[in-house]
Coordinates of C-alpha atoms in Angstrom, one line a residue:
X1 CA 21.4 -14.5 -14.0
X2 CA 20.6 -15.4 -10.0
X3 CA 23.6 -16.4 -8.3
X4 CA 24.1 -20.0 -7.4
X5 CA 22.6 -21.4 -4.7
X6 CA 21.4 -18.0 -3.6
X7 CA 17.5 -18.3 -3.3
X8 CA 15.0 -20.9 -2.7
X9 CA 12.2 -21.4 -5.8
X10 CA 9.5 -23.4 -4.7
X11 CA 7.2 -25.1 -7.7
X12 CA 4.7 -22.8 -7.1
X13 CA 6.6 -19.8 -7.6
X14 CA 8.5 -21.7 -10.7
X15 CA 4.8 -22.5 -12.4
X16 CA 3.3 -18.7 -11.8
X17 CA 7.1 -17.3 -13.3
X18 CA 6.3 -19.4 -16.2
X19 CA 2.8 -18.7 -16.7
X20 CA 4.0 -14.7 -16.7
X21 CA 6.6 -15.3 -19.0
X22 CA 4.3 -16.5 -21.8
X23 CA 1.8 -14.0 -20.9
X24 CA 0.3 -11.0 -19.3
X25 CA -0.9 -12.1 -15.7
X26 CA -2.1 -11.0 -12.9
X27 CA -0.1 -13.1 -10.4
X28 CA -2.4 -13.5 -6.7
X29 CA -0.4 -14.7 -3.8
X30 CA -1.0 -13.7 -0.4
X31 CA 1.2 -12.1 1.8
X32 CA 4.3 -13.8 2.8
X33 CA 4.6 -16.9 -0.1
X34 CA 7.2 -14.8 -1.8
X35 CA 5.6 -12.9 -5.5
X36 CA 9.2 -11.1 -5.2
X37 CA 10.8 -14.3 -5.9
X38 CA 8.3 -14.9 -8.8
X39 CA 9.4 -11.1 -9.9
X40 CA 13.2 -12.4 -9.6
X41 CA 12.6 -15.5 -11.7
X42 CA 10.7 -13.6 -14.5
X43 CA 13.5 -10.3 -14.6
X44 CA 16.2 -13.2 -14.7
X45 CA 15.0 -15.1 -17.9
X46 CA 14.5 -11.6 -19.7
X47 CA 17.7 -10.7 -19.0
X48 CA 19.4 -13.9 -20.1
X49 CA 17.4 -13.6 -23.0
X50 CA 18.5 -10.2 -23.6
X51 CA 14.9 -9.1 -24.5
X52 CA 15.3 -5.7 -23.0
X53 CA 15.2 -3.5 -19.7
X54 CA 13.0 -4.6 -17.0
X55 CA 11.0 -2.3 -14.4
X56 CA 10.0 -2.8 -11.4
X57 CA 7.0 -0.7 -9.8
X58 CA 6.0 -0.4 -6.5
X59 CA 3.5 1.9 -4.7
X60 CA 6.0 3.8 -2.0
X61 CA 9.9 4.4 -1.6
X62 CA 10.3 1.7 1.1
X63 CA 8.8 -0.8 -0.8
X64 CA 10.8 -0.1 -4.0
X65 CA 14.0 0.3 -2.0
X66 CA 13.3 -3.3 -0.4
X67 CA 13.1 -4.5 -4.0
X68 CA 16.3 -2.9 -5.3
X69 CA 18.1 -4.9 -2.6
X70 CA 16.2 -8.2 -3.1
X71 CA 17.7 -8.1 -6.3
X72 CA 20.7 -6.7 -5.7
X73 CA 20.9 -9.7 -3.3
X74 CA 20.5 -12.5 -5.8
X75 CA 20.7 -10.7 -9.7
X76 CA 24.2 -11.5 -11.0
X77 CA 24.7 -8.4 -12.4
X78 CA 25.4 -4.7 -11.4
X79 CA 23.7 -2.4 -13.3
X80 CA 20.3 -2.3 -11.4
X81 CA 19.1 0.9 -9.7
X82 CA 16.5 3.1 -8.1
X83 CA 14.0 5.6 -9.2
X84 CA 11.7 7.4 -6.7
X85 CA 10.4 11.0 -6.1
X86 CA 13.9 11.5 -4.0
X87 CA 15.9 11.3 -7.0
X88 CA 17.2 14.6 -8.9
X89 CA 16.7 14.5 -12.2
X90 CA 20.4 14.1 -13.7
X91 CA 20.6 11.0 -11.6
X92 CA 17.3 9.6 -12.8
X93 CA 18.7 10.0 -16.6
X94 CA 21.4 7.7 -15.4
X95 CA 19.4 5.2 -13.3
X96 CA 17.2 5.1 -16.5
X97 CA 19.9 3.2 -18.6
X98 CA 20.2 0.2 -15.7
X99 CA 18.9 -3.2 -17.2
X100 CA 16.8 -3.3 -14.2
X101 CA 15.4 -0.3 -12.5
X102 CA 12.9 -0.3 -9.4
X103 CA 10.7 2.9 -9.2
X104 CA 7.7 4.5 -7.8
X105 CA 5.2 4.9 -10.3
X106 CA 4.1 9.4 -10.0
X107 CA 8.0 9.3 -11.2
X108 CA 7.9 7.3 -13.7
X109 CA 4.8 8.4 -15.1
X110 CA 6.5 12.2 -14.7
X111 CA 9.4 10.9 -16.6
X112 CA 7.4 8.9 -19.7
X113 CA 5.8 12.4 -20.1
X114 CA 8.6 14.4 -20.2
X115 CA 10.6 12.5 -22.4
X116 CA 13.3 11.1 -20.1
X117 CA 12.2 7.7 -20.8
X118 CA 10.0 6.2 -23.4
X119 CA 7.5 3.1 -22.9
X120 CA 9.9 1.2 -26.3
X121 CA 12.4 1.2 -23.3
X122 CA 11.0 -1.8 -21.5
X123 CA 10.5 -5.0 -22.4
X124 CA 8.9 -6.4 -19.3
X125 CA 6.8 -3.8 -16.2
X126 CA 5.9 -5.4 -13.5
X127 CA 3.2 -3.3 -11.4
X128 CA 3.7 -4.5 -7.3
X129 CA 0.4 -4.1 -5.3
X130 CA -1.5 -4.1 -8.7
X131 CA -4.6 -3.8 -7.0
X132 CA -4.1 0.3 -7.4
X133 CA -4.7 0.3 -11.0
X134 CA -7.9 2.0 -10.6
X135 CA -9.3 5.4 -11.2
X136 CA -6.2 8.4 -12.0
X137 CA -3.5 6.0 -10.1
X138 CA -0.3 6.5 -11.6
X139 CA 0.0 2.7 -12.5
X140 CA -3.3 3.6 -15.0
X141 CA -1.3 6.0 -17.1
X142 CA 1.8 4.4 -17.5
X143 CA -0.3 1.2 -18.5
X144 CA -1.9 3.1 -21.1
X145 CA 1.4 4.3 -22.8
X146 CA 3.0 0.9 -22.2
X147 CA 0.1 -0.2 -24.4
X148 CA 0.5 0.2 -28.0
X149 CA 4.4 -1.1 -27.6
X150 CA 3.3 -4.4 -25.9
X151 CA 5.7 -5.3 -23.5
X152 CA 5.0 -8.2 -21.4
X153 CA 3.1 -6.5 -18.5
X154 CA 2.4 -8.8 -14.6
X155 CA 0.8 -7.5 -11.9
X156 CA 1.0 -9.1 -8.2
X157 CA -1.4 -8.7 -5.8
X158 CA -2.0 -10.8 -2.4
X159 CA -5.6 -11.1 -3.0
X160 CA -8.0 -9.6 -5.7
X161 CA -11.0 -6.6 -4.9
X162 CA -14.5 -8.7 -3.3
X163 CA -15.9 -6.1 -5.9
X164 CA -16.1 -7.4 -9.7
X165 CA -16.3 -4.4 -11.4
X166 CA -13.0 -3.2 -9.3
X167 CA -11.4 -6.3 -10.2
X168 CA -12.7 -5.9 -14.3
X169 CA -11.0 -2.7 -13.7
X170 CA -7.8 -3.2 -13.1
X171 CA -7.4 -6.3 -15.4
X172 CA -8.5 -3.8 -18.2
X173 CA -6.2 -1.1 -17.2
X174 CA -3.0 -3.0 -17.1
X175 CA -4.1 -5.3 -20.2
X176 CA -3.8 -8.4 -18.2
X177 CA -4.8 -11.6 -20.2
X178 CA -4.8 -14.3 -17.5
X179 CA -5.2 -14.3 -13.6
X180 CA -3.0 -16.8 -11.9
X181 CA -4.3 -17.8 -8.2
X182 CA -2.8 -19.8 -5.4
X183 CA -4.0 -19.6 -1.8
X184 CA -3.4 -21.6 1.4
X185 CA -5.2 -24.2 0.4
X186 CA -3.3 -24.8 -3.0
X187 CA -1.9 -28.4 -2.4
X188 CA 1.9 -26.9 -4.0
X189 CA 1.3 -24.1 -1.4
X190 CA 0.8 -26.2 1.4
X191 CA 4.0 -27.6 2.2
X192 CA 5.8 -24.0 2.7
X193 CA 2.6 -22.6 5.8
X194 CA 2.1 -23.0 8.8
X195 CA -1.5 -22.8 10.6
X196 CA -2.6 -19.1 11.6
X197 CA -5.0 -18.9 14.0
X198 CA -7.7 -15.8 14.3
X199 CA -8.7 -14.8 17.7
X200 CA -11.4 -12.4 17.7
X201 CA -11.0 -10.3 21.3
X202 CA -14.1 -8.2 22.5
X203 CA -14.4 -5.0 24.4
X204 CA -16.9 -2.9 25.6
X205 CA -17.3 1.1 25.6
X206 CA -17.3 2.3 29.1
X207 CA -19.9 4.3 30.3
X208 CA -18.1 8.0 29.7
X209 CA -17.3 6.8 25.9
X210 CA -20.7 5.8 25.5
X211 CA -22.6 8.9 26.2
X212 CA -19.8 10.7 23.8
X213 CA -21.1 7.9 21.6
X214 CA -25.0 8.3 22.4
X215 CA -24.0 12.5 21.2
X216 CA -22.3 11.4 17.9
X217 CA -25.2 9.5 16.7
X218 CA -27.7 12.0 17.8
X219 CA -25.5 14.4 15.3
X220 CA -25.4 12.3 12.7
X221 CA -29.0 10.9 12.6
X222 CA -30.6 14.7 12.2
X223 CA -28.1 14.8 8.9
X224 CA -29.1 10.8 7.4
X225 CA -32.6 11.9 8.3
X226 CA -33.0 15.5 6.4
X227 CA -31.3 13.3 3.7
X228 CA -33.8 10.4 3.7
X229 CA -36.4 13.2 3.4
X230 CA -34.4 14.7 0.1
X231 CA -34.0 11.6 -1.3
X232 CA -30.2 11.2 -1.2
X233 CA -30.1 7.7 0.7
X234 CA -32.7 5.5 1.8
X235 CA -31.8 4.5 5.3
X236 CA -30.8 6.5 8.0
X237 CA -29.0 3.6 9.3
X238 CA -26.4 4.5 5.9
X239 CA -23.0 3.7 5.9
X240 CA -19.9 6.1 5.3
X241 CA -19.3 4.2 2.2
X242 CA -23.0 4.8 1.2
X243 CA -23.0 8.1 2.2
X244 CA -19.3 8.6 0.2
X245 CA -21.2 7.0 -2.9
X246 CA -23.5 9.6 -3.1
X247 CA -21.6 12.6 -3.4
X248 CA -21.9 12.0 -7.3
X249 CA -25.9 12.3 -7.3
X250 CA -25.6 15.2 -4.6
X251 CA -23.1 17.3 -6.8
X252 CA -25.2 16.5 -10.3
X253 CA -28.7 16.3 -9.0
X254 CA -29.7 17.5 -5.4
X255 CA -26.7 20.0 -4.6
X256 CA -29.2 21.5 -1.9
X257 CA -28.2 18.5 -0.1
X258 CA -24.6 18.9 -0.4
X259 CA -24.3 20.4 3.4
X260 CA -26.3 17.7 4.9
X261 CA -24.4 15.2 3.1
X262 CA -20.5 16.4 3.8
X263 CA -21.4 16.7 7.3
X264 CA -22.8 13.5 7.8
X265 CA -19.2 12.0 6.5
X266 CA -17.6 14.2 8.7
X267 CA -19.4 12.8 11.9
X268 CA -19.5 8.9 10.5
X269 CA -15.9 9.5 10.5
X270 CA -15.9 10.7 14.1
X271 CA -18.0 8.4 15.2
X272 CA -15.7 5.6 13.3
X273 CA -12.8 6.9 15.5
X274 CA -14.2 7.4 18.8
X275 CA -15.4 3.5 18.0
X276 CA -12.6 2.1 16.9
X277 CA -9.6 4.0 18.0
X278 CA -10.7 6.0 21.2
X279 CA -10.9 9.7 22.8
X280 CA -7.4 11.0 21.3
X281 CA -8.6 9.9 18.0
X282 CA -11.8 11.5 18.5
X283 CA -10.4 14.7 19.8
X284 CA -7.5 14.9 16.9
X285 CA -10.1 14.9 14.4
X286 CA -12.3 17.6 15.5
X287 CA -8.8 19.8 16.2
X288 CA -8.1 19.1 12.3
X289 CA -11.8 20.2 11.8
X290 CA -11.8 23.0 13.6
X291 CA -8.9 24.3 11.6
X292 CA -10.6 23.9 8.2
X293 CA -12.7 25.1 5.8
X294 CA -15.2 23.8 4.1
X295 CA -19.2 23.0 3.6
X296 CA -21.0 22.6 6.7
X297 CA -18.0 22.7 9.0
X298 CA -18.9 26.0 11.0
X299 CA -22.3 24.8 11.7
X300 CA -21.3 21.2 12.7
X301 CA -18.8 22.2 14.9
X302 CA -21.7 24.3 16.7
X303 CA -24.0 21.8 17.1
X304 CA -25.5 20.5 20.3
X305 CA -25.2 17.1 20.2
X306 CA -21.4 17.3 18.7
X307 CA -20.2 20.5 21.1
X308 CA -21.3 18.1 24.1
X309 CA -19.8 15.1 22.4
X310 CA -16.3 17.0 22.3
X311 CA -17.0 18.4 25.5
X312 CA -17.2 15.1 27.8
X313 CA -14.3 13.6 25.4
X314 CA -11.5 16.2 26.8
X315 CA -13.3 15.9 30.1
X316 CA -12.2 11.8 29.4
X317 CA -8.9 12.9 28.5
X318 CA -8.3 14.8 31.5
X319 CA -9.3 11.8 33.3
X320 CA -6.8 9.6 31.2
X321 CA -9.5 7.7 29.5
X322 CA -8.4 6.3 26.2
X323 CA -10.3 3.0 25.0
X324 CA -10.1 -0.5 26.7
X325 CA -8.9 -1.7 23.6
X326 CA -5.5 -0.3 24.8
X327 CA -5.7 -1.9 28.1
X328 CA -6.6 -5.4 25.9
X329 CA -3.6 -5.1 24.3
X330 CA -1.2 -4.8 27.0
X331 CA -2.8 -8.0 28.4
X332 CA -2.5 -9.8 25.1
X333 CA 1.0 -9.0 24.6
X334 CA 2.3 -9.3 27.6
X335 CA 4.9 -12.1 27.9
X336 CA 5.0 -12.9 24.5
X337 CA 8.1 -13.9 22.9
X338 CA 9.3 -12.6 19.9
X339 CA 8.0 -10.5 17.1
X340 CA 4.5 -8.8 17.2
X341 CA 3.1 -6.5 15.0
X342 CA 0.4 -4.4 15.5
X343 CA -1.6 -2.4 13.1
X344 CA -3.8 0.6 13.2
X345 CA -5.6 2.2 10.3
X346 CA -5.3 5.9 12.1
X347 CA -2.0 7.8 12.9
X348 CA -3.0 9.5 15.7
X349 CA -3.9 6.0 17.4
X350 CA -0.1 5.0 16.2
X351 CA 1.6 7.5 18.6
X352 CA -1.1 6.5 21.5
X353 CA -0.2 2.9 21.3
X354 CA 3.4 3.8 21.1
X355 CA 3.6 6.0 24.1
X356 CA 1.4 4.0 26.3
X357 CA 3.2 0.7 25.2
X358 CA 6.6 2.4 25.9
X359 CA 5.0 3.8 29.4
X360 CA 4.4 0.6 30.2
X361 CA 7.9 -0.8 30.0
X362 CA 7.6 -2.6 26.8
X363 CA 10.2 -2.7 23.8
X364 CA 8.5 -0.3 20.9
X365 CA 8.6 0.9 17.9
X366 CA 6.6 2.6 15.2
X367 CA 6.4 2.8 11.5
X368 CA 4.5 5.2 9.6
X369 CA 4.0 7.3 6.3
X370 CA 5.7 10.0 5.2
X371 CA 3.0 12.9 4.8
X372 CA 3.3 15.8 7.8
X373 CA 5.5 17.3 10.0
X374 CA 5.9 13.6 12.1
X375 CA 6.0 11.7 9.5
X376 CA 9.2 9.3 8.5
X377 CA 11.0 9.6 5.8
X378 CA 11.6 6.8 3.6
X379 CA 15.2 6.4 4.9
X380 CA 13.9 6.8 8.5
X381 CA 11.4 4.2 7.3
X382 CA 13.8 1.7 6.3
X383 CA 15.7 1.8 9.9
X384 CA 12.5 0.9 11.6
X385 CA 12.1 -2.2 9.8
X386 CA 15.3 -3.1 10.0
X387 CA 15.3 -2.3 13.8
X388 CA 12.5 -4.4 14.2
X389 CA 14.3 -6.9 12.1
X390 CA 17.1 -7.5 14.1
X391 CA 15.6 -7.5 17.4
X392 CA 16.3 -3.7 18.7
X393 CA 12.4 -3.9 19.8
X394 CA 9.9 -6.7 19.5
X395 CA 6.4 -5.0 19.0
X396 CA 6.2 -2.7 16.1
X397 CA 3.0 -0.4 15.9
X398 CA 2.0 0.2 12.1
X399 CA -0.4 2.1 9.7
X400 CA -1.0 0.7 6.1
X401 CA 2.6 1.2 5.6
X402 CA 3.3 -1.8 7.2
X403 CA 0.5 -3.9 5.2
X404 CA 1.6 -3.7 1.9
X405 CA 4.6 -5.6 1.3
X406 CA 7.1 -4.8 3.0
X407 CA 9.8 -7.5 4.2
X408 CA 9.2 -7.3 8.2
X409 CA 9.9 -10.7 8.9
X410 CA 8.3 -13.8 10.3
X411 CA 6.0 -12.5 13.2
X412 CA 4.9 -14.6 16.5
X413 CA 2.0 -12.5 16.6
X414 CA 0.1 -10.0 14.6
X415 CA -2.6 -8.0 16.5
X416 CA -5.3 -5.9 14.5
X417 CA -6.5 -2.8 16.7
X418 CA -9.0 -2.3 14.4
X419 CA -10.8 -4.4 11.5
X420 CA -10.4 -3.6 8.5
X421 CA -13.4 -3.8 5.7
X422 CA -11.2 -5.0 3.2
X423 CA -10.2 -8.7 1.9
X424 CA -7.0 -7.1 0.1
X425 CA -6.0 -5.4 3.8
X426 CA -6.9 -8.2 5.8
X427 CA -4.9 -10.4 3.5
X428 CA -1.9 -8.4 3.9
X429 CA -1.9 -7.8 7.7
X430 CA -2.6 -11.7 8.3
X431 CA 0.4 -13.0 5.9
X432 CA 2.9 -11.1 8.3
X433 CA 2.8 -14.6 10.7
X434 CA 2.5 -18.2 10.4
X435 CA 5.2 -18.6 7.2
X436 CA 7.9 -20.6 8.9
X437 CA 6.4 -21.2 12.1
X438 CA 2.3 -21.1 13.7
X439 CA 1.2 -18.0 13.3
X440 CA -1.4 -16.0 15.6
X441 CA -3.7 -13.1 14.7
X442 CA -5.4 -11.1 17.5
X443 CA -8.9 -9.0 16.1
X444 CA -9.6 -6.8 18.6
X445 CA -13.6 -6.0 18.3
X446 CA -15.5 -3.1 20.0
X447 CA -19.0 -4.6 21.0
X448 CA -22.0 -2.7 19.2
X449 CA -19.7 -0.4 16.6
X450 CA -18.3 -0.3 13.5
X451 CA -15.7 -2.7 14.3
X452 CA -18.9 -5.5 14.5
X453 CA -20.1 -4.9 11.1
X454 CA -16.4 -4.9 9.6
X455 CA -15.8 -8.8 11.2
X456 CA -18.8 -9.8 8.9
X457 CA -18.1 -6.9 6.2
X458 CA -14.4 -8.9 5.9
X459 CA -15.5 -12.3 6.2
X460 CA -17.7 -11.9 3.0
X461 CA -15.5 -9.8 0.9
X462 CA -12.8 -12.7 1.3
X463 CA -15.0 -15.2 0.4
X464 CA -15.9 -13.3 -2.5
X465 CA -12.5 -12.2 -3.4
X466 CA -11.3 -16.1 -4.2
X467 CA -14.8 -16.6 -6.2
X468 CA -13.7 -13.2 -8.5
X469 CA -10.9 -14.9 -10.1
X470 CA -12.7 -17.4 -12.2
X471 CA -15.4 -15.4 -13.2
X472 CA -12.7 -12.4 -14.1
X473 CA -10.6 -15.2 -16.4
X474 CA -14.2 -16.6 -17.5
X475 CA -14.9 -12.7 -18.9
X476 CA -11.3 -12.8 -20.6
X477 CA -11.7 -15.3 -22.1
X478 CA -15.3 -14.5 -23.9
X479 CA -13.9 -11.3 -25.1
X480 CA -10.6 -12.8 -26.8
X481 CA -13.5 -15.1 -28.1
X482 CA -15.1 -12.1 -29.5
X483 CA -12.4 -10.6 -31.0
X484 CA -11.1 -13.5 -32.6
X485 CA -14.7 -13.6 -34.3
X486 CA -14.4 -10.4 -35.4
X487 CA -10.7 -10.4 -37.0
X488 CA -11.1 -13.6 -38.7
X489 CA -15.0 -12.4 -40.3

């Protein structure tokens, strides 16, 4: 079923195919090692074994369109095709009857509840970025009907969750039955990468961004204080995430806490993007604010410490003060050969970068979602990357559009404008360099933020990520013990 000659399978991928093939599992590969080959080998043997349709899920449009013509590429056969949220419904009834069919999963989960398709359809799903499956994801419910028909189900991730229960969670929601791991340091992995080295780059606030800063904090310290008092949290010195967390106990227990809470979110996040990002950043945010509704806005948006905040930030504008971070960057990239990628976790910082990159005579482009009035489409998408691709501009600015999955080529360089507290995301945005050649990764760090604690935040959750596997396989198999037990008593 792959055409002759047409594709390279290493023993790695070959072993992981095979391992999904007798089983449901949870195939972890980082970024860049190729799981789509492993997803061509699998979909091949079904089909020559004429065990049924095959689908392909994957989280956006781009991502399942690079997949329909991966395996349009190297299937030999014609009738595979392409389901997303683009696609009217008279010509989803005929992509349906394709023996393979790549699709967004809101669509497909639309369809299995209207009746279009039915989960008897499919002999083999194979979820893309598995990692999702958690909480009301559309991968969750189409899992659950999938269920009682049993086809064989593999997920593919780069890396799992640092977090156990995360990782028991979406093992139980796709009915997984063994996690298959190989890393950088697999000794059948080894042969096919190159080193990567991580350069952590450091910059300091200047003075003007500082007092904005020194405002911020003021702000949100009179919220994490009033909410130490009510019990809520028990550090002022809370995190966003900690704060985010207890929205639960605010809502069922201590609602008289609600305004304190919401608000102090509000200003972590400012504070997170003055931090990280820089003044625009900063600015955007309180515009969006500003134009909003909602508990505690009116009264944040009047307070001292916050009005001054906003105040000396579009005095920095004015004075064309961004964040040295931007300045860092030009230095780093400058003269560099080839392709670099750089990532940003905020939009608004996308178009900064871009327009100051472009200012400053360098070859740009810029790649990001589809939601709002600037945002690209998923064919507009799928020029960019192909742009960058061939060469049209060597630096590509991203959001987290770029991180997951998407074919954008071996990279010289991959530059992180901000950390990221996340093993999975870290992961991702590392694999895009060092495959066929030595790779380089630039961290850029602000000194005494957020971006500090992330570096250490990331280093542990990867650690912890590689050590999750065992003990996840370890809990599957005691529970296949137990219900062994139980049928056979």
């Amino acid at each position: 079923m792959i055409k002759a000659g047409s594709v390279e399978k290493r023993d790695y991928q070959v072993a992981l195919a095979k391992t999904a093939l007798d089983t449901n599992a949870l195939i972890v590969l980082p970024t860049g090692l190729g799981k789509t080959t492993i997803a061509l080998l699998v979909i091949a043997e079904v089909l020559t074994k004429k065990k049924g349709r095959c689908l392909f899920l994957a989280p956006t449009r781009v991502l399942v369109n690079q997949h329909y013509m991966y395996l349009k590429k190297f299937l030999d056969i014609i009738d595979i095709s392409m389901v997303t949220g683009e696609s009217a419904e008279g010509e989803r009834e005929d992509a349906w009857d394709n023996s393979v069919i790549c699709a967004t999963p809101q669509i497909t989960l639309n369809d299995f509840e209207r009746d279009i398709i039915k989960p008897q359809d499919f002999s083999l799903v194979i979820f893309d970025e598995a990692h999702r499956a958690i909480g009301d994801y559309a991968y969750v419910g189409i899992a659950r009907l999938l269920k009682e028909h049993s086809p064989r189900i593999i997920g593919m991730t780069a890396t799992m969750p640092s977090d156990k229960e995360k990782a028991r969670e979406i093992v139980n929601n796709l009915g997984i039955q063994t996690v298959s791991m190989k890393d950088e340091t697999s000794d059948d992995v080894r042969p096919y990468i190159q080193e990567t080295k991580i350069e952590w780059v450091y910059v300091e606030l200047p003075e003007v961004l500082k007092r904005i800063r020194t405002r911020i904090v003021a702000a949100l310290e009179a919220r994490t204080r009033e909410l130490v008092q009510k019990g809520v949290i028990r550090s002022m010195k809370a995190s966003r995430t900690e704060l985010i967390k207890a929205m639960d106990y605010v809502f069922k227990v201590n609602p008289r806490a609600a305004k304190a809470l919401y608000t102090a979110i509000r200003i972590s996040h400012a504070l997170n993007s003055l931090d990280t990002q820089g003044v625009t950043s900063f600015l955007k945010f309180c515009e969006r604010l500003g134009a909003k509704r909602g508990i505690g806005i009116k009264e944040l948006l009047e307070d001292t410490n916050f009005k001054t905040a906003y105040e000396l930030a579009k005095s920095a504008e004015t004075s064309s003060i961004e964040h040295p971070k931007v300045e860092k960057l030009k230095e780093i990239i400058a003269g560099i050969e080839g392709r670099i990628l750089v990532f940003t976790s905020f939009r608004d910082s996308v178009e900064v970068l871009y327009n100051e990159l472009k200012d400053a005579g360098f070859n740009v482009g810029y790649l990001i979602g589809k939601a709002g009035e600037r945002g690209l489409k998923q064919r507009e998408q799928v020029e960019m990357v192909d742009k960058f691709r061939e060469g049209e501009y060597n630096i590509l600015v991203a959001t987290q559009v770029g991180e997951e999955g998407l074919d954008i080529s071996e990279c010289n360089m991959v530059v992180f404008y901000d950390n990221v507290p996340s093993a999975i995301r870290f992961v991702q945005r590392k694999g895009r360099t060092g495959r066929r050649a030595p790779g380089r990764v630039v961290v850029l760090v602000t000194k005494d933020t957020i971006d500090e604690a992330y570096y250490w935040i990331s280093k542990r959750k990867m650690k912890e990520s590689k050590r999750i596997v065992g003990r996840i396989n370890s809990m599957i198999e005691k529970e296949r013990a137990t219900l062994d037990k139980f049928m056979k008593s």
